Short mmCIF file of C-alpha atoms in Angstrom, two decimals:
data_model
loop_
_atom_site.label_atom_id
_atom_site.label_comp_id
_atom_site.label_asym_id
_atom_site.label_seq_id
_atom_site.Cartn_x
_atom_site.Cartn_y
_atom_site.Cartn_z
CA UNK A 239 118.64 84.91 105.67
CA UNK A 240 116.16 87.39 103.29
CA UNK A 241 115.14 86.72 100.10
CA UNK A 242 115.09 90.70 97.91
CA UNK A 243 112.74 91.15 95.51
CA UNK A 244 112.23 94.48 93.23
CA UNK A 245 109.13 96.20 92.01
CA UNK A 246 110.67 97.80 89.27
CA UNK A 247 107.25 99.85 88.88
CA UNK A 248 107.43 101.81 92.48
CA UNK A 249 109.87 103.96 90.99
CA UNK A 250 111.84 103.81 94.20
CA UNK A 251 115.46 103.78 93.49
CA UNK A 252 117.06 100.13 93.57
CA UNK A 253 119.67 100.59 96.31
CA UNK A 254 116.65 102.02 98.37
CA UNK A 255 114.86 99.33 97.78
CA UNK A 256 116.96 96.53 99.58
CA UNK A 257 117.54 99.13 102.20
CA UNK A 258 114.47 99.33 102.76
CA UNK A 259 113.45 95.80 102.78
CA UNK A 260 115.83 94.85 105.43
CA UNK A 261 114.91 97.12 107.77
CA UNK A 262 111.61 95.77 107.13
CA UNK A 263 113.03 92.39 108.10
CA UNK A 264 114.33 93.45 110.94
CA UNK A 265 111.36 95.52 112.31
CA UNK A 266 109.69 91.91 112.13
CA UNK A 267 111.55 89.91 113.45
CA UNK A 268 112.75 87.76 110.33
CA UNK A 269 116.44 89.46 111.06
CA UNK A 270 118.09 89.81 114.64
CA UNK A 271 121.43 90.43 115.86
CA UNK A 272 124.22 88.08 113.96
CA UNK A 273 122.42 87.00 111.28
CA UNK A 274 123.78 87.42 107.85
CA UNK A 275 122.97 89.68 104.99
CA UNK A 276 123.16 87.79 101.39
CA UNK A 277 126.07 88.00 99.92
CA UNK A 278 126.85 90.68 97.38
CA UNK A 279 127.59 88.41 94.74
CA UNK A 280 124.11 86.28 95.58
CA UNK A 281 121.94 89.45 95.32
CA UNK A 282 123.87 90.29 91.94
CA UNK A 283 122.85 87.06 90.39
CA UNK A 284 119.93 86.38 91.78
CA UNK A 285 118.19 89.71 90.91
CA UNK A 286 120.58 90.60 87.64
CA UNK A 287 121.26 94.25 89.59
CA UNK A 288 124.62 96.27 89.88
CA UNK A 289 127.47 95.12 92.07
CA UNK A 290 127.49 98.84 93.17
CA UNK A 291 123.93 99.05 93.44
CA UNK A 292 123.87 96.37 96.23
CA UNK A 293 127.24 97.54 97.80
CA UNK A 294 125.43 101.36 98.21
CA UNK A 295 122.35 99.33 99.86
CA UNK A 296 125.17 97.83 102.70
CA UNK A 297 127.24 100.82 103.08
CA UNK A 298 123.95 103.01 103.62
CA UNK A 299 122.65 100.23 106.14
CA UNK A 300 126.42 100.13 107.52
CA UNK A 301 126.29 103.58 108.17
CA UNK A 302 123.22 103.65 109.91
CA UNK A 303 124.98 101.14 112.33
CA UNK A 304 122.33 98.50 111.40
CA UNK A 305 125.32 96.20 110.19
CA UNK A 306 128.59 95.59 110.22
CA UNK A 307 130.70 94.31 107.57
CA UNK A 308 133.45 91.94 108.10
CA UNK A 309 135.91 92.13 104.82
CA UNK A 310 136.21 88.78 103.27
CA UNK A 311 133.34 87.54 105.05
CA UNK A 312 130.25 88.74 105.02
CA UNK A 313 127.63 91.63 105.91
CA UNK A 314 125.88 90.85 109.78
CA UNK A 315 122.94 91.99 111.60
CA UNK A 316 124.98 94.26 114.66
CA UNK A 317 121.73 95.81 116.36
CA UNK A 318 117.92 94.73 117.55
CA UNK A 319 115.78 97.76 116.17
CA UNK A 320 113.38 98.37 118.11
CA UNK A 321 109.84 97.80 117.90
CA UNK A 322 108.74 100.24 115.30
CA UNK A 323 105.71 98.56 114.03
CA UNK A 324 102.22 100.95 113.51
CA UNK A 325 100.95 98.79 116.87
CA UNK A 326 103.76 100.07 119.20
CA UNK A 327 103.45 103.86 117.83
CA UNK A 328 99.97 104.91 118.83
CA UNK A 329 100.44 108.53 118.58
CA UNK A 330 101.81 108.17 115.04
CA UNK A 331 98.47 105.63 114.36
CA UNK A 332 96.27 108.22 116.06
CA UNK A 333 97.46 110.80 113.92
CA UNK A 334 96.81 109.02 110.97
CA UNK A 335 93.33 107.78 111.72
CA UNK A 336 92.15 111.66 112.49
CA UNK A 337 94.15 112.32 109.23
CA UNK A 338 91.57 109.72 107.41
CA UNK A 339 88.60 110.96 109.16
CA UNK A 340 89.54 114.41 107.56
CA UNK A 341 90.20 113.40 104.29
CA UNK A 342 86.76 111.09 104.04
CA UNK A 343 84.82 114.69 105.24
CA UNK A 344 86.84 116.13 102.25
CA UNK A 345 85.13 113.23 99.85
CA UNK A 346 88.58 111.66 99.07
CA UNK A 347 87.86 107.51 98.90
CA UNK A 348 90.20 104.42 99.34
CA UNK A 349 91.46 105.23 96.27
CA UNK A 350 92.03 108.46 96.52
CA UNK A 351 93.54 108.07 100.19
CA UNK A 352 95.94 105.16 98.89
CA UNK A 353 96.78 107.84 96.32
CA UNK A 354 97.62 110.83 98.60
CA UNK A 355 99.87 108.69 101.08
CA UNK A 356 102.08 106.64 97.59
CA UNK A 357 102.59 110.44 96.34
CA UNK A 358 103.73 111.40 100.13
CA UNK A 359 105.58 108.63 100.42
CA UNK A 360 107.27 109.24 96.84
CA UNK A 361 108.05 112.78 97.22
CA UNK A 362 110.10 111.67 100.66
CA UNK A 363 112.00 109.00 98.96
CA UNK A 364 112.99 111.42 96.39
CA UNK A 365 113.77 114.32 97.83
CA UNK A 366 116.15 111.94 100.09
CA UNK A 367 114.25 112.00 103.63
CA UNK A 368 113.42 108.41 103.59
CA UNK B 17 146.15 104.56 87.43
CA UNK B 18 145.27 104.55 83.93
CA UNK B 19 141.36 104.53 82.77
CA UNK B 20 140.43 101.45 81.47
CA UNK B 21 139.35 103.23 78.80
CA UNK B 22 140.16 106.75 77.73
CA UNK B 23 139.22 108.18 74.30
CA UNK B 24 139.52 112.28 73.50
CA UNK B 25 138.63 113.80 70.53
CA UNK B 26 137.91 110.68 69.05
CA UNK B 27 137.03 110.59 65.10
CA UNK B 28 136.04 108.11 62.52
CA UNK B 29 134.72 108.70 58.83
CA UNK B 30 133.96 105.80 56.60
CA UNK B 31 134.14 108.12 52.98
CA UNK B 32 132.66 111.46 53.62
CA UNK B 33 130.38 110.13 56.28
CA UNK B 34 131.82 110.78 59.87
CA UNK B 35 130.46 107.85 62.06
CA UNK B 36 131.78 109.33 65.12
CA UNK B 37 133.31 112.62 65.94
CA UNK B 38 134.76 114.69 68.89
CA UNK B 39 134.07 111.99 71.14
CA UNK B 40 135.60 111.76 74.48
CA UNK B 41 135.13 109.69 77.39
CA UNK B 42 136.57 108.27 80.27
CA UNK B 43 135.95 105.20 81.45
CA UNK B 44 136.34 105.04 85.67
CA UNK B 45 137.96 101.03 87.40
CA UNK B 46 134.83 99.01 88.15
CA UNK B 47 132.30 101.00 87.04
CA UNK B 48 129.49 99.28 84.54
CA UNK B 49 128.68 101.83 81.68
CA UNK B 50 125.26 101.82 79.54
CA UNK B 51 126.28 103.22 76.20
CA UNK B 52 123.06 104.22 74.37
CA UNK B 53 122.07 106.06 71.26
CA UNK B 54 119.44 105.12 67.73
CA UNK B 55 120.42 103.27 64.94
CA UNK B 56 123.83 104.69 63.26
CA UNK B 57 124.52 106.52 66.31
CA UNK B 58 128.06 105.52 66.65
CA UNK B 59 127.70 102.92 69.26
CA UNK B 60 129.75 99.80 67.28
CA UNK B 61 132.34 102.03 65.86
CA UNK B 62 133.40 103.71 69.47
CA UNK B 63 133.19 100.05 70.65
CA UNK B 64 135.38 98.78 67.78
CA UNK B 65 138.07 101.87 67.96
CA UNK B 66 138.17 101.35 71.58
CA UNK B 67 139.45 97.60 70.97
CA UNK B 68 141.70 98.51 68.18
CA UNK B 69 138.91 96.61 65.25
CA UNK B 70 139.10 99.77 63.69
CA UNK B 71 141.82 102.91 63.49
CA UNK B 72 140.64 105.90 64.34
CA UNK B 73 140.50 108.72 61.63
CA UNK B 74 141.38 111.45 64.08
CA UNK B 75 142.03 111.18 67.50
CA UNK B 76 143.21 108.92 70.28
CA UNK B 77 141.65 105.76 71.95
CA UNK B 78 143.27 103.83 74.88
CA UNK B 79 143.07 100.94 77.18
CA UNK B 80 144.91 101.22 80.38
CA UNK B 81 147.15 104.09 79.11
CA UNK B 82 148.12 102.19 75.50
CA UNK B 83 147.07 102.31 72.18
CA UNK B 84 144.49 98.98 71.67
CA UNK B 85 145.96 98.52 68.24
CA UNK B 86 149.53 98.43 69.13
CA UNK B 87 149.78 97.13 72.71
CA UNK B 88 149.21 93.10 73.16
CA UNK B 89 149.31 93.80 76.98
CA UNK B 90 146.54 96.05 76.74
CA UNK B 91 144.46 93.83 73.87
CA UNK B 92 145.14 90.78 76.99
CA UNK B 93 143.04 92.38 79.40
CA UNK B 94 139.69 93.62 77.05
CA UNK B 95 136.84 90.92 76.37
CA UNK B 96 135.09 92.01 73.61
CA UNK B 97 131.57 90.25 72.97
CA UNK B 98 130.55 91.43 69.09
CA UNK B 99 127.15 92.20 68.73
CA UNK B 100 126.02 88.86 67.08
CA UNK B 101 128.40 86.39 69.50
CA UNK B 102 129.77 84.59 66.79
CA UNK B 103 130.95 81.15 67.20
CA UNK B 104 132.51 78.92 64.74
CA UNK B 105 129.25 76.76 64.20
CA UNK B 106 130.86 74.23 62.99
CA UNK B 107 133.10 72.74 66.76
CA UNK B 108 131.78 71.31 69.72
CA UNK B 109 131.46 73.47 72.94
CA UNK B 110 134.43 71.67 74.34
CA UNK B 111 136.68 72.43 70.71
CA UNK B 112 136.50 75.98 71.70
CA UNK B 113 137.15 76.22 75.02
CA UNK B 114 140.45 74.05 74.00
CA UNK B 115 140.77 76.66 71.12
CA UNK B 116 140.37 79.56 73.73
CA UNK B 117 142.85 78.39 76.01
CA UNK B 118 145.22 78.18 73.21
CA UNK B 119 144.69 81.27 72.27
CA UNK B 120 144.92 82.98 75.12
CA UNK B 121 148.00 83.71 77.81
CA UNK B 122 145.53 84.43 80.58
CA UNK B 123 142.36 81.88 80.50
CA UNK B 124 140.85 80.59 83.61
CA UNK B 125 139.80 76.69 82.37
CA UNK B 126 137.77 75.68 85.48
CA UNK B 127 135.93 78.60 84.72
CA UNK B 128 134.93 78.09 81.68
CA UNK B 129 134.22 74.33 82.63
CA UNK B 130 132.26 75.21 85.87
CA UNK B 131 129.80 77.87 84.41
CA UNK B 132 128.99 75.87 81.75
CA UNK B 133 128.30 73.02 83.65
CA UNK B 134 126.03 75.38 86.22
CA UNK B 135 124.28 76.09 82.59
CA UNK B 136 124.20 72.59 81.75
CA UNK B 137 125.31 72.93 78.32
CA UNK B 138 127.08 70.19 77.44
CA UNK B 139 130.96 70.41 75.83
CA UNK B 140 129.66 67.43 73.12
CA UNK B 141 127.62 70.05 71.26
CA UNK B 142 128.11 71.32 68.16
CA UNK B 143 127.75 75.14 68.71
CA UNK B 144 125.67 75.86 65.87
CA UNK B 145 123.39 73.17 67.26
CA UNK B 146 122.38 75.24 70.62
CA UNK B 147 120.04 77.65 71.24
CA UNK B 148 120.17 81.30 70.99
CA UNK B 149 120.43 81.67 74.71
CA UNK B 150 122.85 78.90 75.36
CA UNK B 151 125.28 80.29 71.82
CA UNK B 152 125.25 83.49 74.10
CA UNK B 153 125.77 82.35 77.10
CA UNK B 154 129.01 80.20 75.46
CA UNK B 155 130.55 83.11 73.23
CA UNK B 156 130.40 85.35 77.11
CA UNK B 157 132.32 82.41 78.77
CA UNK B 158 134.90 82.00 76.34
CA UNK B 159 135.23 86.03 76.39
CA UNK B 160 135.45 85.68 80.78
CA UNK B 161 137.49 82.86 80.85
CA UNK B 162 140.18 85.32 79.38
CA UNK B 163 139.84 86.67 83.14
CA UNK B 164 139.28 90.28 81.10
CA UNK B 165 139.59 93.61 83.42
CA UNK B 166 137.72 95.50 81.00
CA UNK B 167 134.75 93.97 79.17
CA UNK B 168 133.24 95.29 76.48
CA UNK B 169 129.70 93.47 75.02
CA UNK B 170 128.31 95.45 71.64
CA UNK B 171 124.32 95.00 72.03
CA UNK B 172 124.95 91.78 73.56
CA UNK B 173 121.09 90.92 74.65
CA UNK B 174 119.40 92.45 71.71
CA UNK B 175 118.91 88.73 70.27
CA UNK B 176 117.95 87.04 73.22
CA UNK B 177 114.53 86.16 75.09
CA UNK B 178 113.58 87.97 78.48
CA UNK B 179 115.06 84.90 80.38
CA UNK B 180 118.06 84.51 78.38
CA UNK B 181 119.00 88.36 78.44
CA UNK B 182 118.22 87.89 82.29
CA UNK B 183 120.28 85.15 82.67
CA UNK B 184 122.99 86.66 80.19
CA UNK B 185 123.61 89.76 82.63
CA UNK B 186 123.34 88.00 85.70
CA UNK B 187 126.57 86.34 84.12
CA UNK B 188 127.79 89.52 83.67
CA UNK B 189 126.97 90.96 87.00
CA UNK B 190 128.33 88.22 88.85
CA UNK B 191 131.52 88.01 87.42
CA UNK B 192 132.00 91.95 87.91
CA UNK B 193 131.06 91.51 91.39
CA UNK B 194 133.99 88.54 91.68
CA UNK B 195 136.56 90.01 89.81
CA UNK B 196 135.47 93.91 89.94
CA UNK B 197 135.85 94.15 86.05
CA UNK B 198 134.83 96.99 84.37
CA UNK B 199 131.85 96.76 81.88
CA UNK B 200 130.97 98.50 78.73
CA UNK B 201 127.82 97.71 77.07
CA UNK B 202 125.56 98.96 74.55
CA UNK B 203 122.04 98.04 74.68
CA UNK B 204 118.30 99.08 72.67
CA UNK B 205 116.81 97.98 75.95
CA UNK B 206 116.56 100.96 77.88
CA UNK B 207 114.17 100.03 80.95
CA UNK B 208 116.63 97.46 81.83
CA UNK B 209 119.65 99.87 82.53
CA UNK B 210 118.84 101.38 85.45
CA UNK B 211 119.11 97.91 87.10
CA UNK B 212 122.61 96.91 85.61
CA UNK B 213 124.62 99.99 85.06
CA UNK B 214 125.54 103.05 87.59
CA UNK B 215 127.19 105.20 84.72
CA UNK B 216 125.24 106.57 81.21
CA UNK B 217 126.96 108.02 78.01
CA UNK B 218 124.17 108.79 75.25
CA UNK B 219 125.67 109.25 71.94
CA UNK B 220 123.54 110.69 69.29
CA UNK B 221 124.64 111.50 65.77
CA UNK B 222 128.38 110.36 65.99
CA UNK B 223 128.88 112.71 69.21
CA UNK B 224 128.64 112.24 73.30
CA UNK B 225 125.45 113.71 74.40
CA UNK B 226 125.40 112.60 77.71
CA UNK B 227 127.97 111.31 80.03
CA UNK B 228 127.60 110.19 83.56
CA UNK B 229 126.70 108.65 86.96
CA UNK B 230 123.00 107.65 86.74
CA UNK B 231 122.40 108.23 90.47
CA UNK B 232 123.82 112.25 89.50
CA UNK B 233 121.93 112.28 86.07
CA UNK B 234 118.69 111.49 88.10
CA UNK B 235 119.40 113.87 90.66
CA UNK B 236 119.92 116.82 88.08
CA UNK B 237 116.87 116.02 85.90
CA UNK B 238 113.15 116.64 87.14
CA UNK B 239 109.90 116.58 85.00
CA UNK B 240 108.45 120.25 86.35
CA UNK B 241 104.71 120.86 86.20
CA UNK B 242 103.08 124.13 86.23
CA UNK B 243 100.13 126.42 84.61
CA UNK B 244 99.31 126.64 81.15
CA UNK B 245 101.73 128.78 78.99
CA UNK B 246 104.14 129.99 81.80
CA UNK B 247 107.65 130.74 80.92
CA UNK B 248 110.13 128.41 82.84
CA UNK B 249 110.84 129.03 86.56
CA UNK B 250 114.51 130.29 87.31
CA UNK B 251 117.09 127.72 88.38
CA UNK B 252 117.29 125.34 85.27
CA UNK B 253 119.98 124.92 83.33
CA UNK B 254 118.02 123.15 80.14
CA UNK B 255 115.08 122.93 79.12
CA UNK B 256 114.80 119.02 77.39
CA UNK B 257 110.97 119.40 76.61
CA UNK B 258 107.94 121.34 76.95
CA UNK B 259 104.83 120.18 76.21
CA UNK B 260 102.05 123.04 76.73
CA UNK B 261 98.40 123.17 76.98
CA UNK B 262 96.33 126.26 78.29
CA UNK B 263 95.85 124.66 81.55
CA UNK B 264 99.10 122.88 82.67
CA UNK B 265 102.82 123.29 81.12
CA UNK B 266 105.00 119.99 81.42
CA UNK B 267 108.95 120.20 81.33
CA UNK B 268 111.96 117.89 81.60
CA UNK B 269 114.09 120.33 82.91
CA UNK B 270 118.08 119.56 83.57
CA UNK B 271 118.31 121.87 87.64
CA UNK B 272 120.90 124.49 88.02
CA UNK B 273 119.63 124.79 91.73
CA UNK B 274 116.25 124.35 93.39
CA UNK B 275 113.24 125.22 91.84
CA UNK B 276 111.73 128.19 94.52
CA UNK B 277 108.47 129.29 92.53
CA UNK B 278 105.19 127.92 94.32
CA UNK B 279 103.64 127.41 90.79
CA UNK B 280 105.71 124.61 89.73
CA UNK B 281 105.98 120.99 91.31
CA UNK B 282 108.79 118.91 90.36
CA UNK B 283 108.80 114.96 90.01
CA UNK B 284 111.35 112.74 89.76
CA UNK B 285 112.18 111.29 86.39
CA UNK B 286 113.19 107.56 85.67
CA UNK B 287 115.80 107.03 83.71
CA UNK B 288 114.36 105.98 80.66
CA UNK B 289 112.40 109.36 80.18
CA UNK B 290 115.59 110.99 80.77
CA UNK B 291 117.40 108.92 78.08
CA UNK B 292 114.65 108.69 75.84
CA UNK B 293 114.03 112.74 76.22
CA UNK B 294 117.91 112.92 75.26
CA UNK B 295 117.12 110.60 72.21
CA UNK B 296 114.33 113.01 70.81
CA UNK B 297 116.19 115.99 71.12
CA UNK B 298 119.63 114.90 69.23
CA UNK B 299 120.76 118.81 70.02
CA UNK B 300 120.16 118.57 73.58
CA UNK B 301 124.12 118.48 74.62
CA UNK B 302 125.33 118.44 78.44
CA UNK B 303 128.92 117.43 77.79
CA UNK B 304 129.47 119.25 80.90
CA UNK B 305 128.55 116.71 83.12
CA UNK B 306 131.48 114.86 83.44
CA UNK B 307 133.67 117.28 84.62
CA UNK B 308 131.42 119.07 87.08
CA UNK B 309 131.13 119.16 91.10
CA UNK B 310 128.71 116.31 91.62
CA UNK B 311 126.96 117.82 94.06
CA UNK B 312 123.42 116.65 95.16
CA UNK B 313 120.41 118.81 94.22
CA UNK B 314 117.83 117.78 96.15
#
């Protein structure tokens, strides 16, 4: 079972949010196949949120074919994802690091690089890619 | 099936003063609506005309398809929560739960007797002998326990601490997520909406500025960004603010369409700069939302 959690401050909507953090989960591990998703009502009063909020989070992971809902029951775990992690992707990792090499012989620093990727990131999220 | 709640061309005056005027709403089944505005914006009276506290000058308010005023049926499925959760200080916890279930056709007893045991506040207590949090937490049970399909709660966190109001809505919450009620409620604190509601009506001066699904709202609005005294790109259809230097012009725009010219970079904006650019500009009207194509933008 996952704990969510919100950072009300990423300005990532909330439904995108939990989405998000289960597929986290279940790149590492924490979920696999048949384990169950908190309850709606849990994740309501846990985190004060929406009913609907959390049931757009389930459908959207539903849909996906992550999970599968049984009515009356519950919301389960219905596939392994695959390995996605930065370690098993090295062409994706070896674009980035020639991506950082550029931007440091543009000047840019940690900060500035930590900057670039949040506003990248961001502008996916909200423009529905994610 | 009828709206919960359904007002058109709704009108009160107290005197010469109109409090409200050419308001109209409708309220969709298990939806959880923010209803926001300033001081004197109307908030309390729609709330009271759409429970039948008050008549309505001009015209019509009702609750599942009847008049609040007239229709006992209709009054048995509305919680109303005023804005100050008045108790009768005076009786223990446990005299009004007992005075509740008299009262009331419909009222779920274990309820009322399990939640406040889960708050651990205790039925020997006088109620004007608890604390803010707890008075609040009691007046909302005894308004649940009436098993209400529609709840309405005027400003109901406005007194209460940050854990309190948290703890208040995660009452709330949970009880629409058992029952699928539909919730009303007006609230001053804005940055907490976004987490608890999915639909928005502003109402400025006594009339509906803004009415709609938040998730549409913030797909429709965008803060735009471009050079220093440029006139707006095409493919807006209002402009909520500008704010211009020589360098750099900053809009909240509401989109018509996407925003083709190169010049201008659009960001997302959160929902309290939306409401709060509403609030400045009490002109700014987009009625319209409600009854377009909901469409997504982006």
């Amino acid at each position: 079972m996952i704990t969510f959690r919100l950072d009300p401050a990423s300005g990532v909507p909330t439904y995108l949010q939990l989405v998000h953090q289960v597929k986290h989960a279940l790149r590492v591990g924490q979920l696999q196949v048949g384990d169950q998703l908190p309850l709606v009502r849990e994740v309501v009063a846990s985190l004060a949120i929406n009913p609907n909020t959390v049931l757009k989070a389930y459908r959207q992971l539903e849909s996906a074919g992550l999970t599968v809902g049984r009515p009356g029951v519950g919301t389960f775990v219905r596939v392994d994802v695959p390995d996605q992690t930065v370690m098993a992707t090295p062409a994706l990792r070896r674009r980035l690091s020639a991506w950082v090499d550029a931007a440091r012989k543009e000047g840019l620093d940690d900060q500035d690089l930590s900057a670039l990727f949040a506003s990248a990131l961001h502008d996916s999220v909200a423009e529905g890619v994610a | 099936m009828s709206a919960p709640l359904e007002v058109t061309g709704l009108g009160r005056s107290f005197g010469h003063t109109w409090a409200l005027r050419h308001c109209s709403l409708r309220i969709e089944p298990g939806s959880i609506t923010a209803l926001v505005g300033p001081n004197g914006a109307g908030k309390s009276t729609l709330l009271q005309l759409a429970v039948g506290l008050l008549t309505p000058t001009e015209g019509t308010a009702t609750i599942f398809g009847q008049p609040p005023a007239t229709s006992a049926a209709a009054l048995a499925q509305v919680g109303y929560l005023a804005q100050d959760h008045p108790l009768y200080r005076g009786l223990t916890v446990g005299d009004l739960l007992r005075m509740g279930r008299g009262m009331n056709p419909t009222w779920d007893h274990d309820f009322a007797l399990g939640h406040l045991a889960e708050l651990g506040i205790p039925l020997s207590r006088k109620a004007g002998g608890l604390s803010g949090g707890q008075q609040a937490q009691v007046a909302l049970t005894l308004t649940l326990a009436k098993r209400p399909a529609l709840l309405i709660l005027d400003e109901p966190v406005a007194s209460l601490d940050p854990l309190a109001r948290r703890d208040f809505m995660a009452t709330v919450l949970a009880d629409a997520a058992d029952r699928g009620t539909t919730v009303v409620l007006s609230s001053h604190v804005i940055s907490e909406l976004e987490r608890v509601s999915d639909h928005l009506v502003v109402l400025g001066s006594g009339q509906v500025q803004v009415d709609g699904a938040i998730d549409d709202l913030l797909d429709r609005h965008r803060i735009l960004v471009g050079p220093g005294y440029a006139s707006p790109p095409t493919g807006l259809r209002h402009v909520l603010s500008e704010h211009t230097t020589e360098r750099q012009t900053t809009l909240i725009v509401e989109l018509d369409g996407p925003v083709q010219d190169p010049r201008w970079t659009t960001h997302p904006l959160s929902l309290e700069d939306l409401v709060l650019a509403y609030l400045r500009d009490p002109d700014a009207g987009t009625r319209t939302f409600a009854t377009q194509a909901t469409g997504s933008l982006s």
